[in-house]
Amino acid sequence: MRTIRFIGAPFCEGQNLDGADLGPTALREAGLQPLAEMLGWSWEDAGDLDFAAALEEEAEPPPKEEGRFALTCGGDHSIAAGSICALVYPDLGVIWIDAHADANTPRTSPSAHYHGMPAAHLLGWFDNGIDGFEWFEPGCLSENRLAYIGLRDIDAEEGRMLRASNVHVFTMREVDKHGIAKVMEMALSAIDPNGFRPLHLSLDIDAVDPHFAPGTGTAARGGLSYREIHYIAEEMAETRRLVGMDLVEINPGLDEAPQRSSMHGDDPNLKPCSPTVQLGVEVALSALGKRIM
Ligand SMILES: NC(=[NH2+])NCCC[C@H](N)C(=O)O
Ligand SMILES: [Mn+2]
């Protein structure tokens, strides 16, 4: 049986809003575990990472993940530096679904928020190491093995760096132009031309249009539709090479009230929860193999 290792990463220090740290608990309470088990997964809950202790003490490297599907739930997107660095596959391909590129460096960032930088850090674009990141391997992700989908809120300097790089970028305009099916095909063949690489899905909920995902700290208009995000997750599962996933930037504190009326098509086993948490659970299930039929 395939095993999921659920890793709670309640870290929200990569930006200046509280609430993203409530993500892992909200996903557990919505019933993600029983829903995943119904799909045939066995579930291992690794609990929540203790960032308070880690920030005070000597930083510890994230545990290396191998052989199980690592589902890391944030928290803000900072945690992707750890989750991706911790995957033991040297030729890992990453599909990064986001409104933002998170490819600033400490030098270019307009906000100084680390959640806008983890991709640049993984790519080895920082000029210097950072204290507390002694375990980190800058450049563990090479440019041609990273593809973004959904970008629409990019800072000027980060846009220039991306254009000068070998990173594959599919903004919302490419989604408009080609449709999501074609974009997924192009993104996957860009990072994995022969179709043999292990794959990781780094999913920032703010990639989805704020209409469907209002509960997030840096919302941007004009995002992916409900079905487009599901299609991405379904296609990732379909590759059968997905080894890990981040689900980040769900902020239950900023979310709308739990929908009063559930819909007929909702999974009856999903516990009542706010809309962005519900979307997070549903998309995770699609990535774990759930299908319409
Ligand atoms: N993971 C995120 N939501 N990132 C938002 C980043 C926003 C902006 N580009 C910055 O660097 O500050
Ligand atoms: Mn992000």
CSV table of C-alpha atoms and ligand atoms in Angstrom, one decimal:
chain,number,residue,atom,x,y,z
A,1,MET,CA,0.0,0.0,0.0
A,2,ARG,CA,1.2,3.5,-0.7
A,3,THR,CA,1.9,5.6,2.3
A,4,ILE,CA,1.5,9.3,2.8
A,5,ARG,CA,3.6,11.1,5.4
A,6,PHE,CA,1.7,14.2,6.4
A,7,ILE,CA,4.1,16.9,7.8
A,8,GLY,CA,2.5,19.9,9.5
A,9,ALA,CA,4.6,23.0,8.9
A,10,PRO,CA,2.8,25.7,10.8
A,11,PHE,CA,5.3,28.4,10.0
A,12,CYS,CA,4.1,32.0,9.2
A,13,GLU,CA,7.3,34.0,9.9
A,14,GLY,CA,8.0,34.3,6.2
A,15,GLN,CA,5.6,37.2,6.0
A,16,ASN,CA,3.8,39.5,8.4
A,17,LEU,CA,0.3,38.1,8.9
A,18,ASP,CA,-0.8,35.5,11.5
A,19,GLY,CA,-3.1,32.7,10.6
A,20,ALA,CA,-1.2,30.6,7.9
A,21,ASP,CA,0.2,28.6,10.9
A,22,LEU,CA,-3.4,27.3,11.4
A,23,GLY,CA,-3.3,25.5,8.1
A,24,PRO,CA,-2.2,22.0,9.2
A,25,THR,CA,-4.8,21.8,12.0
A,26,ALA,CA,-7.6,23.0,9.7
A,27,LEU,CA,-6.7,20.4,7.1
A,28,ARG,CA,-6.7,17.7,9.7
A,29,GLU,CA,-10.0,18.8,11.2
A,30,ALA,CA,-11.6,18.9,7.7
A,31,GLY,CA,-10.9,15.1,7.6
A,32,LEU,CA,-8.0,14.9,5.1
A,33,GLN,CA,-6.8,11.7,6.7
A,34,PRO,CA,-10.0,9.6,6.4
A,35,LEU,CA,-10.6,11.0,2.9
A,36,ALA,CA,-7.1,10.0,1.8
A,37,GLU,CA,-7.5,6.6,3.4
A,38,MET,CA,-10.7,6.1,1.4
A,39,LEU,CA,-8.6,6.5,-1.7
A,40,GLY,CA,-6.4,3.6,-0.5
A,41,TRP,CA,-3.6,5.4,1.1
A,42,SER,CA,-2.1,4.5,4.4
A,43,TRP,CA,-1.5,7.6,6.5
A,44,GLU,CA,1.4,8.5,8.8
A,45,ASP,CA,1.0,11.8,10.6
A,46,ALA,CA,4.4,13.2,11.4
A,47,GLY,CA,2.8,15.9,13.6
A,48,ASP,CA,3.8,19.5,13.4
A,49,LEU,CA,7.4,20.7,13.0
A,50,ASP,CA,8.4,22.8,16.0
A,51,PHE,CA,9.7,26.0,14.5
A,52,ALA,CA,9.8,27.9,17.8
A,53,ALA,CA,12.3,25.4,19.1
A,54,ALA,CA,14.2,25.3,15.8
A,55,LEU,CA,14.5,29.1,15.7
A,56,GLU,CA,16.0,29.2,19.2
A,57,GLU,CA,18.2,26.2,19.0
A,58,GLU,CA,20.7,25.0,16.5
A,59,ALA,CA,18.7,24.6,13.3
A,60,GLU,CA,18.2,21.0,12.4
A,61,PRO,CA,18.0,19.8,8.8
A,62,PRO,CA,14.5,18.6,7.8
A,63,PRO,CA,14.2,14.9,7.9
A,64,LYS,CA,15.0,13.3,4.5
A,65,GLU,CA,11.9,11.9,2.9
A,66,GLU,CA,12.1,8.7,0.8
A,67,GLY,CA,9.8,6.0,-0.2
A,68,ARG,CA,6.7,7.7,1.0
A,69,PHE,CA,4.6,10.5,-0.5
A,70,ALA,CA,5.6,13.5,1.6
A,71,LEU,CA,2.7,15.9,2.0
A,72,THR,CA,4.0,19.1,3.7
A,73,CYS,CA,1.2,21.5,4.8
A,74,GLY,CA,2.1,25.1,5.6
A,75,GLY,CA,2.3,27.5,6.8
A,76,ASP,CA,3.5,30.1,4.3
A,77,HIS,CA,5.5,29.2,1.2
A,78,SER,CA,8.9,29.5,3.0
A,79,ILE,CA,8.6,25.9,4.0
A,80,ALA,CA,9.1,24.8,0.4
A,81,ALA,CA,12.9,25.5,0.8
A,82,GLY,CA,12.9,22.7,3.5
A,83,SER,CA,10.4,20.3,1.9
A,84,ILE,CA,12.1,20.3,-1.6
A,85,CYS,CA,15.6,20.3,-0.2
A,86,ALA,CA,14.6,17.3,2.0
A,87,LEU,CA,13.5,15.1,-1.0
A,88,VAL,CA,16.3,12.7,-1.7
A,89,TYR,CA,15.9,12.6,-5.5
A,90,PRO,CA,18.8,14.3,-7.3
A,91,ASP,CA,16.8,14.7,-10.5
A,92,LEU,CA,13.6,15.9,-9.0
A,93,GLY,CA,11.3,18.0,-11.2
A,94,VAL,CA,9.2,20.6,-9.6
A,95,ILE,CA,5.9,22.1,-10.8
A,96,TRP,CA,5.3,25.3,-8.8
A,97,ILE,CA,1.7,26.5,-8.8
A,98,ASP,CA,1.5,30.1,-7.6
A,99,ALA,CA,0.3,33.7,-8.3
A,100,HIS,CA,3.9,34.7,-7.4
A,101,ALA,CA,7.3,33.4,-8.5
A,102,ASP,CA,8.8,33.5,-4.9
A,103,ALA,CA,12.1,34.0,-6.8
A,104,ASN,CA,13.3,37.2,-5.0
A,105,THR,CA,16.6,37.2,-3.3
A,106,PRO,CA,17.4,39.2,-0.1
A,107,ARG,CA,18.9,41.8,-2.4
A,108,THR,CA,15.9,42.1,-4.8
A,109,SER,CA,12.9,41.6,-2.4
A,110,PRO,CA,10.7,44.6,-2.1
A,111,SER,CA,9.2,43.2,1.1
A,112,ALA,CA,12.1,41.4,2.7
A,113,HIS,CA,9.6,38.5,3.3
A,114,TYR,CA,11.2,35.1,3.0
A,115,HIS,CA,8.0,33.5,1.6
A,116,GLY,CA,8.7,35.5,-1.6
A,117,MET,CA,12.2,33.9,-1.9
A,118,PRO,CA,12.2,30.1,-1.4
A,119,ALA,CA,12.4,29.3,-5.2
A,120,ALA,CA,15.4,31.6,-5.6
A,121,HIS,CA,17.1,30.0,-2.6
A,122,LEU,CA,16.6,26.5,-3.9
A,123,LEU,CA,17.9,27.6,-7.3
A,124,GLY,CA,21.1,28.9,-5.6
A,125,TRP,CA,20.5,32.6,-6.5
A,126,PHE,CA,21.3,34.1,-3.1
A,127,ASP,CA,24.6,35.9,-2.9
A,128,ASN,CA,25.3,34.6,0.6
A,129,GLY,CA,24.2,31.9,3.0
A,130,ILE,CA,21.8,32.7,5.8
A,131,ASP,CA,22.3,32.0,9.4
A,132,GLY,CA,20.3,29.0,10.6
A,133,PHE,CA,20.3,27.5,7.1
A,134,GLU,CA,23.5,25.5,7.5
A,135,TRP,CA,21.6,22.3,6.4
A,136,PHE,CA,20.4,23.9,3.2
A,137,GLU,CA,21.8,23.0,-0.2
A,138,PRO,CA,21.6,26.1,-2.4
A,139,GLY,CA,21.2,25.0,-6.0
A,140,CYS,CA,19.7,21.6,-5.1
A,141,LEU,CA,17.0,22.5,-7.7
A,142,SER,CA,18.4,23.3,-11.1
A,143,GLU,CA,16.7,25.9,-13.3
A,144,ASN,CA,15.5,23.6,-16.1
A,145,ARG,CA,13.8,21.3,-13.6
A,146,LEU,CA,11.4,24.0,-12.3
A,147,ALA,CA,8.2,25.1,-14.1
A,148,TYR,CA,5.7,27.6,-12.8
A,149,ILE,CA,2.1,27.8,-13.6
A,150,GLY,CA,-0.4,30.5,-12.7
A,151,LEU,CA,2.0,33.5,-12.2
A,152,ARG,CA,0.5,37.0,-12.4
A,153,ASP,CA,2.0,39.1,-9.6
A,154,ILE,CA,5.7,39.3,-10.3
A,155,ASP,CA,8.2,41.9,-9.0
A,156,ALA,CA,10.3,43.7,-11.7
A,157,GLU,CA,13.7,42.4,-10.7
A,158,GLU,CA,12.5,38.8,-10.1
A,159,GLY,CA,10.9,38.9,-13.6
A,160,ARG,CA,14.2,40.0,-15.1
A,161,MET,CA,16.0,37.2,-13.3
A,162,LEU,CA,13.5,34.6,-14.4
A,163,ARG,CA,13.7,35.8,-18.0
A,164,ALA,CA,17.5,35.5,-17.9
A,165,SER,CA,17.3,32.0,-16.5
A,166,ASN,CA,16.4,28.5,-17.7
A,167,VAL,CA,13.3,28.3,-15.5
A,168,HIS,CA,10.1,27.5,-17.4
A,169,VAL,CA,7.4,30.1,-16.8
A,170,PHE,CA,3.7,29.7,-17.7
A,171,THR,CA,1.9,32.8,-16.5
A,172,MET,CA,-1.9,33.2,-16.5
A,173,ARG,CA,-1.6,34.5,-20.0
A,174,GLU,CA,-0.3,31.2,-21.3
A,175,VAL,CA,-3.2,29.5,-19.5
A,176,ASP,CA,-5.6,31.9,-21.3
A,177,LYS,CA,-3.9,31.3,-24.6
A,178,HIS,CA,-3.4,27.5,-24.6
A,179,GLY,CA,-5.8,26.2,-22.0
A,180,ILE,CA,-4.7,24.3,-18.9
A,181,ALA,CA,-4.4,20.9,-20.6
A,182,LYS,CA,-1.8,22.1,-23.1
A,183,VAL,CA,0.0,24.1,-20.4
A,184,MET,CA,0.3,21.1,-18.2
A,185,GLU,CA,1.7,19.1,-21.1
A,186,MET,CA,4.2,21.8,-22.0
A,187,ALA,CA,5.3,22.2,-18.3
A,188,LEU,CA,5.8,18.5,-17.7
A,189,SER,CA,7.7,17.9,-20.9
A,190,ALA,CA,9.9,21.0,-20.2
A,191,ILE,CA,11.1,19.7,-16.8
A,192,ASP,CA,11.0,16.1,-17.7
A,193,PRO,CA,11.4,15.5,-21.4
A,194,ASN,CA,11.7,11.7,-21.2
A,195,GLY,CA,9.0,11.2,-18.6
A,196,PHE,CA,11.1,9.4,-15.9
A,197,ARG,CA,11.8,12.0,-13.3
A,198,PRO,CA,10.3,12.0,-9.8
A,199,LEU,CA,8.0,15.0,-9.5
A,200,HIS,CA,7.1,17.4,-6.7
A,201,LEU,CA,4.0,19.7,-6.7
A,202,SER,CA,4.5,22.9,-4.8
A,203,LEU,CA,1.0,24.3,-4.5
A,204,ASP,CA,0.4,27.8,-3.2
A,205,ILE,CA,-3.4,28.2,-2.8
A,206,ASP,CA,-3.1,31.9,-4.0
A,207,ALA,CA,-2.6,30.5,-7.5
A,208,VAL,CA,-6.3,29.9,-7.5
A,209,ASP,CA,-8.6,32.9,-8.2
A,210,PRO,CA,-9.5,34.7,-4.9
A,211,HIS,CA,-13.1,34.0,-5.7
A,212,PHE,CA,-12.5,30.3,-4.9
A,213,ALA,CA,-9.6,30.9,-2.4
A,214,PRO,CA,-10.2,34.0,-0.4
A,215,GLY,CA,-8.4,32.8,2.7
A,216,THR,CA,-4.8,33.7,1.8
A,217,GLY,CA,-2.4,36.5,2.7
A,218,THR,CA,-1.2,37.8,-0.7
A,219,ALA,CA,-4.2,37.4,-3.0
A,220,ALA,CA,-4.0,38.4,-6.6
A,221,ARG,CA,-6.8,38.8,-9.1
A,222,GLY,CA,-7.2,36.7,-12.3
A,223,GLY,CA,-6.2,33.3,-11.1
A,224,LEU,CA,-6.8,29.6,-11.9
A,225,SER,CA,-10.4,28.4,-11.8
A,226,TYR,CA,-11.8,25.7,-9.6
A,227,ARG,CA,-11.4,23.1,-12.4
A,228,GLU,CA,-8.0,24.3,-13.6
A,229,ILE,CA,-6.4,23.7,-10.2
A,230,HIS,CA,-8.0,20.3,-10.0
A,231,TYR,CA,-6.9,19.4,-13.5
A,232,ILE,CA,-3.3,20.3,-12.6
A,233,ALA,CA,-3.5,18.1,-9.5
A,234,GLU,CA,-5.2,15.2,-11.4
A,235,GLU,CA,-2.5,15.3,-14.1
A,236,MET,CA,0.2,15.2,-11.5
A,237,ALA,CA,-1.3,12.1,-10.0
A,238,GLU,CA,-1.7,10.6,-13.5
A,239,THR,CA,2.1,10.7,-14.1
A,240,ARG,CA,2.4,8.2,-11.2
A,241,ARG,CA,5.7,9.9,-10.4
A,242,LEU,CA,4.5,12.4,-7.9
A,243,VAL,CA,6.7,11.9,-4.7
A,244,GLY,CA,5.8,15.0,-2.8
A,245,MET,CA,3.5,18.0,-2.5
A,246,ASP,CA,3.4,21.3,-0.5
A,247,LEU,CA,0.1,22.8,0.2
A,248,VAL,CA,0.7,26.3,1.5
A,249,GLU,CA,-0.6,29.8,2.2
A,250,ILE,CA,-4.0,28.6,3.4
A,251,ASN,CA,-4.9,31.2,6.1
A,252,PRO,CA,-8.0,30.1,7.9
A,253,GLY,CA,-7.9,33.4,9.8
A,254,LEU,CA,-8.5,35.4,6.6
A,255,ASP,CA,-11.0,32.9,5.2
A,256,GLU,CA,-14.7,33.4,4.7
A,257,ALA,CA,-17.2,31.8,7.0
A,258,PRO,CA,-17.8,28.1,6.4
A,259,GLN,CA,-20.3,27.9,3.6
A,260,ARG,CA,-23.8,27.7,5.1
A,261,SER,CA,-25.1,25.5,2.4
A,262,SER,CA,-23.0,22.7,1.2
A,263,MET,CA,-23.5,21.6,-2.3
A,264,HIS,CA,-24.9,18.3,-3.6
A,265,GLY,CA,-21.6,17.5,-5.3
A,266,ASP,CA,-19.5,18.0,-2.2
A,267,ASP,CA,-17.8,14.9,-0.7
A,268,PRO,CA,-20.2,13.9,2.1
A,269,ASN,CA,-17.2,12.8,4.2
A,270,LEU,CA,-15.7,16.3,4.2
A,271,LYS,CA,-16.3,18.0,7.6
A,272,PRO,CA,-17.8,21.5,7.4
A,273,CYS,CA,-15.0,24.0,7.0
A,274,SER,CA,-14.2,27.4,5.4
A,275,PRO,CA,-14.0,27.6,1.6
A,276,THR,CA,-10.3,27.8,1.2
A,277,VAL,CA,-9.6,25.0,3.6
A,278,GLN,CA,-12.2,22.9,1.7
A,279,LEU,CA,-10.5,23.7,-1.6
A,280,GLY,CA,-7.2,22.7,-0.1
A,281,VAL,CA,-8.5,19.3,0.9
A,282,GLU,CA,-10.2,18.7,-2.4
A,283,VAL,CA,-7.1,19.6,-4.4
A,284,ALA,CA,-4.9,17.5,-2.2
A,285,LEU,CA,-7.3,14.5,-2.9
A,286,SER,CA,-7.1,15.1,-6.6
A,287,ALA,CA,-3.3,15.0,-6.4
A,288,LEU,CA,-3.6,11.8,-4.4
A,289,GLY,CA,-5.6,10.2,-7.3
A,290,LYS,CA,-9.2,11.1,-6.7
A,291,ARG,CA,-11.2,11.3,-10.0
A,292,ILE,CA,-14.6,12.4,-11.0
A,293,MET,CA,-15.4,8.9,-12.2
B,1,LIG,N1,4.4,32.8,-1.1
B,1,LIG,C1,3.8,34.0,-1.4
B,1,LIG,N2,2.6,34.2,-1.2
B,1,LIG,N3,4.7,35.0,-1.8
B,1,LIG,C2,4.3,36.3,-2.1
B,1,LIG,C3,5.4,37.1,-2.5
B,1,LIG,C4,5.1,38.5,-2.8
B,1,LIG,C5,6.2,39.4,-3.3
B,1,LIG,N4,6.6,39.1,-4.6
B,1,LIG,C6,7.4,39.4,-2.3
B,1,LIG,O1,8.4,38.9,-2.6
B,1,LIG,O2,7.2,39.9,-1.2
B,2,MN,MN,4.1,31.2,-3.1
